[in-house]
Amino acid sequence: MARNKFDVDENLESPFNIRHFRRALVYIRKQKKPMIIAFVLSALSAGIALSAPLIMQHVVDVTIPAKESIPLIGWSALMLATIVVSVILATIRSRIMTRVGQDIIFDIRTDLFKHLQELPFQYYDDRPQGKILIRVVNYVNSVSDVLSNGIINFILEIMNLLFIAAFMFAVNAKLSLVILAGLPVFIGIMLLIKTKQRRAWQSVSNKSSNLNAYLQESISGIRVTQIFTREERNEGIFTRLSVNYRKAWMKTMYLNFLVPFSVDNLTTMVTTSIYFVGLLALGPAEVTFGVILAMSSYAARFWQPILNLSNLYNSFINAVAYLERIFETLDEPVTVSDVPKARELPPIQGRVTFDDVTFAYDPGLNILENLVFDVKAGESIALVGPTGAGKTTVVNLISRFYNITGGKILIDGHDISEVKLKSLRSQMGIMLQDSFIFSGTILDNIRYGKLDATEEEIIAAAKTVCADDFIREFEKGYMTEVNERGSKLSQGQRQLISFARTLLADPRILILDEATSSIDAQTERLLQKGLNELLKGRTSFIIAHRLSTVKNCDRIMYVADKGIAESGSHDELMAQRGRYYKLYSAQKMEA
């Protein structure tokens, strides 16, 4: 569970290999047509720009010595035209690739979100939300440019090098060899730092993920922070994480800046060598001043693509670190899913059977062992017992939010591991203690699980759970906008809205997990009347710590010692004078 901490670096499950990049090509192939157009435009732009040194050489060696003013104007106009056309083509290409980059972002992010929707609860139990969010947002943004512009630019820079080399050797082969002499030095530098660069970017990825995780956690818990005046302590933690990120970033930048520093110095040395070799070694008889000017221009142009390629390499190393994280998430197994021959669960009556069920969140640490019970359709079951005994685990297994370790869970005789999840969960209604309210209107929140519900059905559900009165007190009633997590509502109001949402789905099996814990006693009494009518004909599982709310259930199960320690009606369990009796008596005395 070490990954479930904001200050622990995530280790990749497997190292990056070329297979990851091949997977990335899937998103690139979807944009093949616009990328080909952009490539052609870039090639034309680069080819036109490369003619400028040749024009300059001709003007210096021929036109100016001949004092031809009209041709000079013509050559100047032609050079200006090459610049204008090159810029126009580059601009069109840039617009195309901006759209391509955004389309790639859209595709990757959509696949990530779709996969995250399917991952089991266990995945979210083991990770801070911030470390998940950063992969969907920041990391996808970071790789998009490399996967779009990066591929085209890499090919173009290689072509540029070949074109420039061809132009250079066409002008003067000996001076071309002088320009190429710096390449072995540059390659040696890149080989020395490439492994360090990848590790450095991995460190940046880790520190960024940690910082994002703590930031998300701090924002979610801001009320608790202010209640306990933890601002100063939290600021210290955030500062430490920020300093760690800054150190990792600066170390990476030092390595990255070695590349342009090396290229700049090599370019200066090569250009100096051209003048030395051209003027002193070869002499003016073999090399004209126009040739030297042209070769100096080509030297700068030759090393510019090399600098661009090195920058692309840096970007690729950076993107590799993020691609590893992205594909690690996409490779996370969907352990709770439909089996190959899963069948539709037909409309159910609601009989639930646990047949020798064993379950563990972590291997070897069983929460439930050899659990056996049978619930008839329409029966109401209360699950009580100490905190951590496994009450919520039992109801989570009925909805198959986790896979059981052993045994079977049957609904109307159908093994739930062999039916389609959607057909199973669509016939259940689950009301949790932590009532999550989505941003939007109250109407939309109630309709969340049944999009085709009419306004009349929504209002009827709200009236059943006693939510209609307080909703109508708002100026806009059911069209009142609420924030994420329902910050404008009281905890009791959030629970009532969640109740209405659950009941609107008209489930055959109803699960209430501490569903009335935040509702005042008067509202709870009113709500109970509606619930009594609603629970008729439905199988219900009710988890409650206030035992007075479950006295009338058909059966009460006391969950303890990895199973059902006691089972029976309220009167039967009180007569046994066992664990339930002691718990109920203690609560009655406290009241």
mmCIF file of C-alpha atoms in Angstrom, residues 203-489:
data_model
loop_
_atom_site.group_PDB
_atom_site.id
_atom_site.type_symbol
_atom_site.label_atom_id
_atom_site.label_comp_id
_atom_site.label_asym_id
_atom_site.label_seq_id
_atom_site.Cartn_x
_atom_site.Cartn_y
_atom_site.Cartn_z
ATOM 1 C CA SER A 203 12.481 11.834 -11.010
ATOM 2 C CA VAL A 204 10.668 14.975 -12.251
ATOM 3 C CA SER A 205 7.630 12.809 -13.030
ATOM 4 C CA ASN A 206 7.652 11.329 -9.524
ATOM 5 C CA LYS A 207 8.058 14.644 -7.706
ATOM 6 C CA SER A 208 5.369 16.282 -9.851
ATOM 7 C CA SER A 209 2.995 13.403 -9.079
ATOM 8 C CA ASN A 210 3.685 13.678 -5.336
ATOM 9 C CA LEU A 211 3.104 17.436 -5.342
ATOM 10 C CA ASN A 212 -0.156 17.082 -7.270
ATOM 11 C CA ALA A 213 -1.382 14.333 -4.937
ATOM 12 C CA TYR A 214 -0.780 16.428 -1.819
ATOM 13 C CA LEU A 215 -2.355 19.509 -3.403
ATOM 14 C CA GLN A 216 -5.510 17.567 -4.276
ATOM 15 C CA GLU A 217 -5.659 16.042 -0.795
ATOM 16 C CA SER A 218 -5.177 19.440 0.854
ATOM 17 C CA ILE A 219 -7.946 21.087 -1.176
ATOM 18 C CA SER A 220 -10.362 18.244 -0.400
ATOM 19 C CA GLY A 221 -9.575 18.479 3.313
ATOM 20 C CA ILE A 222 -9.369 22.268 3.632
ATOM 21 C CA ARG A 223 -12.181 22.424 6.207
ATOM 22 C CA VAL A 224 -10.446 19.955 8.500
ATOM 23 C CA THR A 225 -7.170 21.836 8.021
ATOM 24 C CA GLN A 226 -8.702 25.104 9.172
ATOM 25 C CA ILE A 227 -10.617 23.495 12.040
ATOM 26 C CA PHE A 228 -7.389 22.089 13.494
ATOM 27 C CA THR A 229 -5.263 25.134 12.473
ATOM 28 C CA ARG A 230 -2.900 22.949 10.459
ATOM 29 C CA GLU A 231 -2.159 25.639 7.856
ATOM 30 C CA GLU A 232 1.429 26.220 8.975
ATOM 31 C CA ARG A 233 2.290 22.529 9.197
ATOM 32 C CA ASN A 234 0.698 21.800 5.819
ATOM 33 C CA GLU A 235 2.555 24.715 4.252
ATOM 34 C CA GLY A 236 5.779 23.120 5.484
ATOM 35 C CA ILE A 237 4.875 19.792 3.857
ATOM 36 C CA PHE A 238 3.916 21.522 0.607
ATOM 37 C CA THR A 239 7.169 23.515 0.647
ATOM 38 C CA ARG A 240 9.185 20.324 1.119
ATOM 39 C CA LEU A 241 7.447 18.645 -1.804
ATOM 40 C CA SER A 242 7.908 21.790 -3.932
ATOM 41 C CA VAL A 243 11.616 21.946 -3.072
ATOM 42 C CA ASN A 244 12.006 18.282 -4.051
ATOM 43 C CA TYR A 245 10.295 19.007 -7.371
ATOM 44 C CA ARG A 246 12.475 22.082 -7.939
ATOM 45 C CA LYS A 247 15.667 20.107 -7.248
ATOM 46 C CA ALA A 248 14.635 17.337 -9.646
ATOM 47 C CA TRP A 249 13.699 19.911 -12.318
ATOM 48 C CA MET A 250 16.944 21.871 -11.979
ATOM 49 C CA LYS A 251 19.045 18.715 -12.186
ATOM 50 C CA THR A 252 17.205 17.759 -15.366
ATOM 51 C CA MET A 253 17.690 21.222 -16.855
ATOM 52 C CA TYR A 254 21.431 21.108 -16.169
ATOM 53 C CA LEU A 255 21.624 17.922 -18.233
ATOM 54 C CA ASN A 256 19.390 19.344 -20.960
ATOM 55 C CA PHE A 257 21.399 22.563 -21.277
ATOM 56 C CA LEU A 258 24.561 20.551 -21.931
ATOM 57 C CA VAL A 259 23.214 19.818 -25.412
ATOM 58 C CA PRO A 260 22.688 23.382 -26.783
ATOM 59 C CA PHE A 261 25.869 24.459 -24.955
ATOM 60 C CA SER A 262 27.807 21.756 -26.791
ATOM 61 C CA VAL A 263 26.195 22.571 -30.150
ATOM 62 C CA ASP A 264 26.849 26.309 -29.807
ATOM 63 C CA ASN A 265 30.506 25.750 -29.026
ATOM 64 C CA LEU A 266 30.952 23.173 -31.771
ATOM 65 C CA THR A 267 29.283 25.540 -34.269
ATOM 66 C CA THR A 268 31.671 28.347 -33.272
ATOM 67 C CA MET A 269 34.699 26.067 -33.570
ATOM 68 C CA VAL A 270 33.588 24.674 -36.935
ATOM 69 C CA THR A 271 32.874 28.160 -38.354
ATOM 70 C CA THR A 272 36.287 29.364 -37.178
ATOM 71 C CA SER A 273 37.881 26.311 -38.768
ATOM 72 C CA ILE A 274 36.173 27.104 -42.105
ATOM 73 C CA TYR A 275 37.808 30.545 -42.210
ATOM 74 C CA PHE A 276 41.154 29.102 -41.111
ATOM 75 C CA VAL A 277 41.151 26.234 -43.610
ATOM 76 C CA GLY A 278 39.552 28.250 -46.412
ATOM 77 C CA LEU A 279 41.744 31.331 -46.191
ATOM 78 C CA LEU A 280 45.038 29.904 -44.914
ATOM 79 C CA ALA A 281 45.208 26.221 -45.871
ATOM 80 C CA LEU A 282 43.424 26.215 -49.237
ATOM 81 C CA GLY A 283 43.929 29.846 -50.245
ATOM 82 C CA PRO A 284 41.923 32.250 -52.417
ATOM 83 C CA ALA A 285 42.908 30.389 -55.569
ATOM 84 C CA GLU A 286 40.799 27.421 -54.571
ATOM 85 C CA VAL A 287 38.202 29.040 -52.327
ATOM 86 C CA THR A 288 36.508 32.364 -53.071
ATOM 87 C CA PHE A 289 35.100 34.673 -50.423
ATOM 88 C CA GLY A 290 31.585 33.886 -51.624
ATOM 89 C CA VAL A 291 32.228 30.166 -51.067
ATOM 90 C CA ILE A 292 33.423 30.839 -47.511
ATOM 91 C CA LEU A 293 30.316 32.937 -46.782
ATOM 92 C CA ALA A 294 28.059 30.237 -48.224
ATOM 93 C CA MET A 295 29.832 27.471 -46.270
ATOM 94 C CA SER A 296 29.664 29.521 -43.041
ATOM 95 C CA SER A 297 25.934 29.885 -43.590
ATOM 96 C CA TYR A 298 25.581 26.157 -44.279
ATOM 97 C CA ALA A 299 27.644 25.362 -41.163
ATOM 98 C CA ALA A 300 25.151 27.258 -38.988
ATOM 99 C CA ARG A 301 22.276 25.635 -40.883
ATOM 100 C CA PHE A 302 23.884 22.185 -40.568
ATOM 101 C CA TRP A 303 24.249 22.398 -36.796
ATOM 102 C CA GLN A 304 20.798 23.929 -36.287
ATOM 103 C CA PRO A 305 19.028 20.672 -37.271
ATOM 104 C CA ILE A 306 21.419 18.813 -34.976
ATOM 105 C CA LEU A 307 20.450 21.152 -32.131
ATOM 106 C CA ASN A 308 16.789 20.669 -33.057
ATOM 107 C CA LEU A 309 17.256 16.902 -33.104
ATOM 108 C CA SER A 310 18.912 17.018 -29.692
ATOM 109 C CA ASN A 311 16.005 19.094 -28.374
ATOM 110 C CA LEU A 312 13.610 16.577 -29.893
ATOM 111 C CA TYR A 313 15.612 13.865 -28.172
ATOM 112 C CA ASN A 314 15.242 15.695 -24.857
ATOM 113 C CA SER A 315 11.511 16.031 -25.484
ATOM 114 C CA PHE A 316 11.335 12.357 -26.372
ATOM 115 C CA ILE A 317 13.149 11.371 -23.155
ATOM 116 C CA ASN A 318 10.672 13.550 -21.266
ATOM 117 C CA ALA A 319 7.708 12.071 -23.128
ATOM 118 C CA VAL A 320 8.993 8.551 -22.504
ATOM 119 C CA ALA A 321 8.733 9.130 -18.753
ATOM 120 C CA TYR A 322 5.120 10.264 -19.172
ATOM 121 C CA LEU A 323 4.207 7.585 -21.729
ATOM 122 C CA GLU A 324 5.349 4.970 -19.240
ATOM 123 C CA ARG A 325 2.919 6.353 -16.676
ATOM 124 C CA ILE A 326 0.081 6.648 -19.189
ATOM 125 C CA PHE A 327 0.473 3.121 -20.508
ATOM 126 C CA GLU A 328 0.952 1.762 -17.007
ATOM 127 C CA THR A 329 -2.514 3.129 -16.227
ATOM 128 C CA LEU A 330 -3.990 1.761 -19.463
ATOM 129 C CA ASP A 331 -2.389 -1.622 -18.669
ATOM 130 C CA GLU A 332 -3.899 -1.719 -15.196
ATOM 131 C CA PRO A 333 -6.042 -4.876 -15.283
ATOM 132 C CA VAL A 334 -9.808 -4.569 -15.043
ATOM 133 C CA THR A 335 -10.112 -7.377 -12.517
ATOM 134 C CA VAL A 336 -13.852 -6.919 -12.030
ATOM 135 C CA SER A 337 -15.335 -7.355 -15.499
ATOM 136 C CA ASP A 338 -17.630 -9.517 -17.562
ATOM 137 C CA VAL A 339 -16.321 -13.048 -18.100
ATOM 138 C CA PRO A 340 -16.025 -14.127 -21.767
ATOM 139 C CA LYS A 341 -19.412 -15.852 -21.855
ATOM 140 C CA ALA A 342 -21.240 -13.591 -19.414
ATOM 141 C CA ARG A 343 -25.003 -13.582 -19.818
ATOM 142 C CA GLU A 344 -27.669 -10.999 -19.077
ATOM 143 C CA LEU A 345 -29.163 -11.230 -15.609
ATOM 144 C CA PRO A 346 -32.928 -11.445 -16.163
ATOM 145 C CA PRO A 347 -35.319 -9.321 -14.086
ATOM 146 C CA ILE A 348 -34.807 -10.502 -10.534
ATOM 147 C CA GLN A 349 -37.052 -11.114 -7.537
ATOM 148 C CA GLY A 350 -34.238 -10.425 -5.074
ATOM 149 C CA ARG A 351 -33.177 -13.667 -3.391
ATOM 150 C CA VAL A 352 -29.526 -13.392 -2.279
ATOM 151 C CA THR A 353 -27.385 -16.379 -1.291
ATOM 152 C CA PHE A 354 -23.838 -16.374 0.082
ATOM 153 C CA ASP A 355 -22.426 -19.851 -0.440
ATOM 154 C CA ASP A 356 -19.188 -20.393 1.545
ATOM 155 C CA VAL A 357 -17.860 -16.930 0.610
ATOM 156 C CA THR A 358 -14.315 -15.893 1.531
ATOM 157 C CA PHE A 359 -12.892 -12.463 0.751
ATOM 158 C CA ALA A 360 -9.640 -10.549 1.321
ATOM 159 C CA TYR A 361 -8.601 -7.059 0.209
ATOM 160 C CA ASP A 362 -4.970 -8.113 0.550
ATOM 161 C CA PRO A 363 -3.798 -11.710 -0.032
ATOM 162 C CA GLY A 364 -3.727 -13.743 3.151
ATOM 163 C CA LEU A 365 -5.699 -11.219 5.234
ATOM 164 C CA ASN A 366 -9.276 -12.473 5.046
ATOM 165 C CA ILE A 367 -12.059 -10.081 5.999
ATOM 166 C CA LEU A 368 -14.747 -12.742 5.560
ATOM 167 C CA GLU A 369 -14.324 -16.515 5.792
ATOM 168 C CA ASN A 370 -16.742 -19.253 4.719
ATOM 169 C CA LEU A 371 -19.712 -16.898 4.967
ATOM 170 C CA VAL A 372 -23.072 -18.652 4.476
ATOM 171 C CA PHE A 373 -26.539 -17.092 4.546
ATOM 172 C CA ASP A 374 -29.686 -16.985 2.429
ATOM 173 C CA VAL A 375 -31.983 -13.976 2.075
ATOM 174 C CA LYS A 376 -35.466 -14.421 0.623
ATOM 175 C CA ALA A 377 -36.850 -12.008 -1.969
ATOM 176 C CA GLY A 378 -38.455 -9.013 -0.302
ATOM 177 C CA GLU A 379 -36.769 -9.641 3.044
ATOM 178 C CA SER A 380 -35.205 -6.713 4.935
ATOM 179 C CA ILE A 381 -31.806 -7.460 6.475
ATOM 180 C CA ALA A 382 -29.923 -5.293 8.963
ATOM 181 C CA LEU A 383 -26.142 -5.664 9.209
ATOM 182 C CA VAL A 384 -24.775 -4.512 12.560
ATOM 183 C CA GLY A 385 -21.548 -4.976 14.442
ATOM 184 C CA PRO A 386 -18.261 -3.305 15.336
ATOM 185 C CA THR A 387 -16.456 -0.941 12.971
ATOM 186 C CA GLY A 388 -14.234 -2.807 10.512
ATOM 187 C CA ALA A 389 -16.008 -6.135 10.924
ATOM 188 C CA GLY A 390 -16.992 -6.299 7.229
ATOM 189 C CA LYS A 391 -20.559 -4.972 7.026
ATOM 190 C CA THR A 392 -19.860 -2.657 4.061
ATOM 191 C CA THR A 393 -17.741 -5.390 2.509
ATOM 192 C CA VAL A 394 -20.762 -7.715 2.443
ATOM 193 C CA VAL A 395 -22.933 -5.242 0.505
ATOM 194 C CA ASN A 396 -20.038 -4.328 -1.829
ATOM 195 C CA LEU A 397 -19.696 -7.990 -2.739
ATOM 196 C CA ILE A 398 -23.408 -8.259 -3.570
ATOM 197 C CA SER A 399 -22.908 -5.553 -6.210
ATOM 198 C CA ARG A 400 -19.647 -7.226 -7.236
ATOM 199 C CA PHE A 401 -17.455 -4.191 -6.688
ATOM 200 C CA TYR A 402 -14.768 -6.712 -5.721
ATOM 201 C CA ASN A 403 -14.126 -10.305 -6.776
ATOM 202 C CA ILE A 404 -14.532 -12.826 -3.978
ATOM 203 C CA THR A 405 -11.600 -15.066 -3.015
ATOM 204 C CA GLY A 406 -13.690 -18.212 -2.676
ATOM 205 C CA GLY A 407 -17.246 -19.521 -2.776
ATOM 206 C CA LYS A 408 -20.236 -18.134 -4.693
ATOM 207 C CA ILE A 409 -22.748 -15.313 -4.440
ATOM 208 C CA LEU A 410 -26.093 -16.086 -6.071
ATOM 209 C CA ILE A 411 -29.021 -13.815 -6.916
ATOM 210 C CA ASP A 412 -32.185 -15.755 -7.772
ATOM 211 C CA GLY A 413 -29.885 -18.731 -8.315
ATOM 212 C CA HIS A 414 -27.619 -16.920 -10.807
ATOM 213 C CA ASP A 415 -23.913 -16.781 -9.971
ATOM 214 C CA ILE A 416 -23.159 -13.046 -10.148
ATOM 215 C CA SER A 417 -19.617 -13.718 -11.401
ATOM 216 C CA GLU A 418 -21.141 -15.144 -14.597
ATOM 217 C CA VAL A 419 -23.594 -12.351 -15.449
ATOM 218 C CA LYS A 420 -22.960 -8.980 -17.079
ATOM 219 C CA LEU A 421 -22.127 -6.267 -14.580
ATOM 220 C CA LYS A 422 -24.481 -3.735 -16.119
ATOM 221 C CA SER A 423 -27.438 -6.117 -15.919
ATOM 222 C CA LEU A 424 -26.561 -6.820 -12.263
ATOM 223 C CA ARG A 425 -25.981 -3.284 -10.987
ATOM 224 C CA SER A 426 -28.864 -1.769 -12.936
ATOM 225 C CA GLN A 427 -31.245 -3.739 -10.717
ATOM 226 C CA MET A 428 -29.687 -2.493 -7.495
ATOM 227 C CA GLY A 429 -29.921 0.737 -5.584
ATOM 228 C CA ILE A 430 -27.068 1.695 -3.308
ATOM 229 C CA MET A 431 -27.159 4.549 -0.810
ATOM 230 C CA LEU A 432 -23.790 5.245 0.810
ATOM 231 C CA GLN A 433 -22.935 7.178 3.956
ATOM 232 C CA ASP A 434 -20.681 9.502 1.934
ATOM 233 C CA SER A 435 -23.312 11.141 -0.260
ATOM 234 C CA PHE A 436 -21.556 12.410 -3.379
ATOM 235 C CA ILE A 437 -23.259 15.290 -5.149
ATOM 236 C CA PHE A 438 -22.130 16.216 -8.667
ATOM 237 C CA SER A 439 -21.916 19.754 -9.982
ATOM 238 C CA GLY A 440 -25.129 20.678 -11.790
ATOM 239 C CA THR A 441 -28.756 21.113 -10.815
ATOM 240 C CA ILE A 442 -30.564 19.215 -8.063
ATOM 241 C CA LEU A 443 -32.802 17.787 -10.796
ATOM 242 C CA ASP A 444 -29.784 16.395 -12.669
ATOM 243 C CA ASN A 445 -28.368 14.863 -9.495
ATOM 244 C CA ILE A 446 -31.588 12.993 -8.730
ATOM 245 C CA ARG A 447 -31.873 11.893 -12.375
ATOM 246 C CA TYR A 448 -28.210 10.727 -12.466
ATOM 247 C CA GLY A 449 -29.000 6.993 -12.414
ATOM 248 C CA LYS A 450 -32.114 7.152 -14.597
ATOM 249 C CA LEU A 451 -31.663 9.604 -17.436
ATOM 250 C CA ASP A 452 -35.093 8.971 -18.944
ATOM 251 C CA ALA A 453 -36.955 9.834 -15.731
ATOM 252 C CA THR A 454 -39.672 12.445 -16.070
ATOM 253 C CA GLU A 455 -39.861 15.511 -13.865
ATOM 254 C CA GLU A 456 -42.967 14.062 -12.197
ATOM 255 C CA GLU A 457 -41.068 10.863 -11.293
ATOM 256 C CA ILE A 458 -38.183 12.900 -9.882
ATOM 257 C CA ILE A 459 -40.505 14.996 -7.712
ATOM 258 C CA ALA A 460 -42.323 11.858 -6.525
ATOM 259 C CA ALA A 461 -39.010 10.284 -5.451
ATOM 260 C CA ALA A 462 -38.027 13.490 -3.647
ATOM 261 C CA LYS A 463 -41.366 13.589 -1.812
ATOM 262 C CA THR A 464 -40.958 9.962 -0.731
ATOM 263 C CA VAL A 465 -37.677 10.737 1.016
ATOM 264 C CA CYS A 466 -38.882 14.104 2.419
ATOM 265 C CA ALA A 467 -36.563 16.126 0.188
ATOM 266 C CA ASP A 468 -39.249 18.007 -1.748
ATOM 267 C CA ASP A 469 -39.931 20.597 0.969
ATOM 268 C CA PHE A 470 -36.387 21.895 1.386
ATOM 269 C CA ILE A 471 -35.727 21.759 -2.386
ATOM 270 C CA ARG A 472 -38.721 24.042 -3.053
ATOM 271 C CA GLU A 473 -37.395 26.523 -0.502
ATOM 272 C CA PHE A 474 -34.538 27.333 -2.869
ATOM 273 C CA GLU A 475 -35.247 30.221 -5.238
ATOM 274 C CA LYS A 476 -34.901 27.997 -8.328
ATOM 275 C CA GLY A 477 -36.234 24.838 -6.724
ATOM 276 C CA TYR A 478 -35.144 21.690 -8.561
ATOM 277 C CA MET A 479 -33.159 23.808 -11.036
ATOM 278 C CA THR A 480 -30.886 25.114 -8.267
ATOM 279 C CA GLU A 481 -27.235 24.773 -9.212
ATOM 280 C CA VAL A 482 -25.055 22.956 -6.658
ATOM 281 C CA ASN A 483 -21.271 22.711 -6.525
ATOM 282 C CA GLU A 484 -19.163 19.578 -6.692
ATOM 283 C CA ARG A 485 -19.713 17.489 -3.520
ATOM 284 C CA GLY A 486 -22.737 19.722 -2.741
ATOM 285 C CA SER A 487 -20.878 22.293 -0.670
ATOM 286 C CA LYS A 488 -23.946 24.590 -0.639
ATOM 287 C CA LEU A 489 -26.059 21.873 0.960
#
